[in-house]
Short mmCIF file of C-alpha atoms in Angstrom, two decimals:
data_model
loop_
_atom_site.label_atom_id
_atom_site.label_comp_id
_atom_site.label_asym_id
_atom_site.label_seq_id
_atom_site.Cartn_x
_atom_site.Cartn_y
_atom_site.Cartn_z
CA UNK A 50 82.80 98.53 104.79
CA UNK A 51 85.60 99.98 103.06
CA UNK A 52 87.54 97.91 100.88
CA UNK A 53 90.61 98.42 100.06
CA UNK A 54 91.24 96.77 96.92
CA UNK A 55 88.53 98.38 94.61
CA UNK A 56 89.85 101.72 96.63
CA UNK A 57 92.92 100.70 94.48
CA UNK A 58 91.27 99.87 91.53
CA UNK A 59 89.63 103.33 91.42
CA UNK A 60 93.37 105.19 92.17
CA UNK A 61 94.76 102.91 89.28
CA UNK A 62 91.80 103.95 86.80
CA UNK A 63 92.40 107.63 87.88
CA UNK A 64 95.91 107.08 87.24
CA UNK A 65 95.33 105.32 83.93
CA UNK A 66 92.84 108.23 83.07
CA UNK A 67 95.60 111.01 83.01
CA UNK A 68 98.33 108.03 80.96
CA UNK A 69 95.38 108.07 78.41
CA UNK A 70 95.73 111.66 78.13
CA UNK A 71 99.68 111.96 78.15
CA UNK A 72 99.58 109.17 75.34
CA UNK A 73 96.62 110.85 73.21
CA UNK A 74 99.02 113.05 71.39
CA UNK A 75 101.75 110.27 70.37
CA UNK A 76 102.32 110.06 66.44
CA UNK A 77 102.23 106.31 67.07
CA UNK A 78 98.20 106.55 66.65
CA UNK A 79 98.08 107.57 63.17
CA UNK A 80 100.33 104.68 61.63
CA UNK A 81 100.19 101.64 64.54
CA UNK A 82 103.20 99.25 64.84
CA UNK A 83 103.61 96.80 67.30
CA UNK A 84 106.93 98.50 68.57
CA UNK A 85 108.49 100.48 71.25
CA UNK A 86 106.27 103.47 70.43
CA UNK A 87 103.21 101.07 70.92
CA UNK A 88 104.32 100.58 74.56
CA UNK A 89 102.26 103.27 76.32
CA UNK A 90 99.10 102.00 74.76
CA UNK A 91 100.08 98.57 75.84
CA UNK A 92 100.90 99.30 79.28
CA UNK A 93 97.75 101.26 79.49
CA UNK A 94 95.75 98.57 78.34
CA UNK A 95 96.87 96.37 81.07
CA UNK A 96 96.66 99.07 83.58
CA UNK A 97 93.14 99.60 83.20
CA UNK A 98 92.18 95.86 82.82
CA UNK A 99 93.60 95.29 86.18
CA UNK A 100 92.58 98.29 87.60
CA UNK A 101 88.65 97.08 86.63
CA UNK A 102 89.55 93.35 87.72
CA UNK A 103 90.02 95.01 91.64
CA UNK A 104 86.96 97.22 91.14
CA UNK A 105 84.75 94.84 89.71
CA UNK A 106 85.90 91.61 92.18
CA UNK A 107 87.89 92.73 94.89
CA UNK A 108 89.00 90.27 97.18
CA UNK A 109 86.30 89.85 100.01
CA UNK A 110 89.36 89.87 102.91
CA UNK A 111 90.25 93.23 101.55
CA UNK A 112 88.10 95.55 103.87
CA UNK A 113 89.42 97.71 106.61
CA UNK A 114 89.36 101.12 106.97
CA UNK A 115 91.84 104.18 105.50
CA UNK A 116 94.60 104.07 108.72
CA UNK A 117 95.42 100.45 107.97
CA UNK A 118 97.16 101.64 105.19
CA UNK A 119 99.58 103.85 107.66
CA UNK A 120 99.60 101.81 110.71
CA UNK A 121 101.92 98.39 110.84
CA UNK A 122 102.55 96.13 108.99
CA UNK A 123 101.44 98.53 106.17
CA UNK A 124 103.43 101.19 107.43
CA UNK A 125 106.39 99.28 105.72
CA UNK A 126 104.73 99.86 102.01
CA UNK A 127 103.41 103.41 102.53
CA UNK A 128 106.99 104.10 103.59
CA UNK A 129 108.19 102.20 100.28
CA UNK A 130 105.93 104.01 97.96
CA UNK A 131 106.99 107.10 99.37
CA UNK A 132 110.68 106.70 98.71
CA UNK A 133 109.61 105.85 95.07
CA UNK A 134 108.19 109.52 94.29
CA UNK A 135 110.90 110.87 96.47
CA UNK A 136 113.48 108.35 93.94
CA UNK A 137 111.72 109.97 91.13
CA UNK A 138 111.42 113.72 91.98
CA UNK A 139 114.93 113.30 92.81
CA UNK A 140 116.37 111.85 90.05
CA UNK A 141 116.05 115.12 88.34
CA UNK A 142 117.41 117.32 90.86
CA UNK A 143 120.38 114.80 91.41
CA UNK A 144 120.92 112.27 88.57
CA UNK A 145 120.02 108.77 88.68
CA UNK A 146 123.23 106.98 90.41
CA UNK A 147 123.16 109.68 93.61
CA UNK A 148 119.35 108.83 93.69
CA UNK A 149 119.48 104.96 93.35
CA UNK A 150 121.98 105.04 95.80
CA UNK A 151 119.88 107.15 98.74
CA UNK A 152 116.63 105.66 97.41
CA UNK A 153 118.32 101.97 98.32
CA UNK A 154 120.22 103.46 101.21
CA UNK A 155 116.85 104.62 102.49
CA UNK A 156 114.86 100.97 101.84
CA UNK A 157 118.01 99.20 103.64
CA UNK A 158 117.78 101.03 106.63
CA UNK A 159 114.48 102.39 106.83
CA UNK A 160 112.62 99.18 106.00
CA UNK A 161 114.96 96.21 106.05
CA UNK A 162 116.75 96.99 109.18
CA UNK A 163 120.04 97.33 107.91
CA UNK A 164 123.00 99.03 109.38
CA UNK A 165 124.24 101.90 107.76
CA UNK A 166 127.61 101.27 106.56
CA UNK A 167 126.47 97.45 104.98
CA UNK A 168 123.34 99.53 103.79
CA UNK A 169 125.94 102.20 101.95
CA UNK A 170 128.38 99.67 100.64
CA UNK A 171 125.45 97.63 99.19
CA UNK A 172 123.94 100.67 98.03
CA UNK A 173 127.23 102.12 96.34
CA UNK A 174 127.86 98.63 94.31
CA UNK A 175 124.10 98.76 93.11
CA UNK A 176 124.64 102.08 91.83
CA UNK A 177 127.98 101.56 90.55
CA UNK A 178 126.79 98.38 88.54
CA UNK A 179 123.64 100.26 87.47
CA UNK A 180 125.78 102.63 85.74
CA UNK A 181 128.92 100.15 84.54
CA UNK A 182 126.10 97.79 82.93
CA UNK A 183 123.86 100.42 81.77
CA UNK A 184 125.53 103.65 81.53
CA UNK A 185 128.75 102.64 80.08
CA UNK A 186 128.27 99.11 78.57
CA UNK A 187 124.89 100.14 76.50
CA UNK A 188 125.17 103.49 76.39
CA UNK A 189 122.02 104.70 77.79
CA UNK A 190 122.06 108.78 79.09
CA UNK A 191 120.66 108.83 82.48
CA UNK A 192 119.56 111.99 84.13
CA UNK A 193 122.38 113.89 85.80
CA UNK A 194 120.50 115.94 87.79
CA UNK A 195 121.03 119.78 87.84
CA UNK A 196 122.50 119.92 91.42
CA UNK A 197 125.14 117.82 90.83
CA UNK A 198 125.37 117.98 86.30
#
């Protein structure tokens, strides 16, 4: 039977293979600090301890075949997971409030059930206050996006 949970497990360790190689080259190795530069290791560490907890002991009701993943109810978080990457390939082309906004606008209706204009309005605050709290209060450069920069 296939199970789904170590087939997770394996993605994750895949995934945390080609971290291990983005972080390789960070200065951080040569002279470790417990600090914000340390946070890729750290992540990575947890990433791959989890990642062997679902290979090594998946959960025995976890078994069912590839298409349950795409059928109902689990349509609802392959849908999900694809707005993410599309959130994150568009951030770039974008900027970060026009893609939090579609990305949420998206969720709302596509998932949720939402209507579209309450969808937009609560989309358009959430944006908004993403970029009054963090944009403007702290200071922190988002991506613009070179559509719309």
């Amino acid at each position: 039977m296939w199970n789904i949970e170590r087939a997770l497990g394996i993605a994750l360790l895949a995934f945390g293979g080609v971290i291990a190689l983005s972080t390789a080259s960070l200065p951080f190795w040569e002279e470790f600090t417990l600090g914000p530069g340390a946070a890729p290791a750290i992540y990575l560490a947890g990433l791959v301890i989890c990642a062997l907890g679902l290979v090594v002991r998946p959960s025995p009701t976890s078994v069912g075949s590839i298409f349950a993943i795409i059928s109902p109810p689990g349509r609802n978080g392959f849908l999900l997971l694809a707005l993410a990457v599309l959130l994150t390939l568009s951030v770039y082309a974008v900027g970060f409030p026009a893609s939090i906004f579609l990305f949420w606008l998206a969720v709302l209706v596509l998932i949720q059930g939402w209507r579209i204009p309450l969808a937009a309005l609560f989309s358009a605050l959430w944006a908004a206050s993403l970029q009054i709290v963090f944009g403007w209060l702290l200071e922190i450069r988002f991506p613009d996006g070179f559509l719309l920069g």
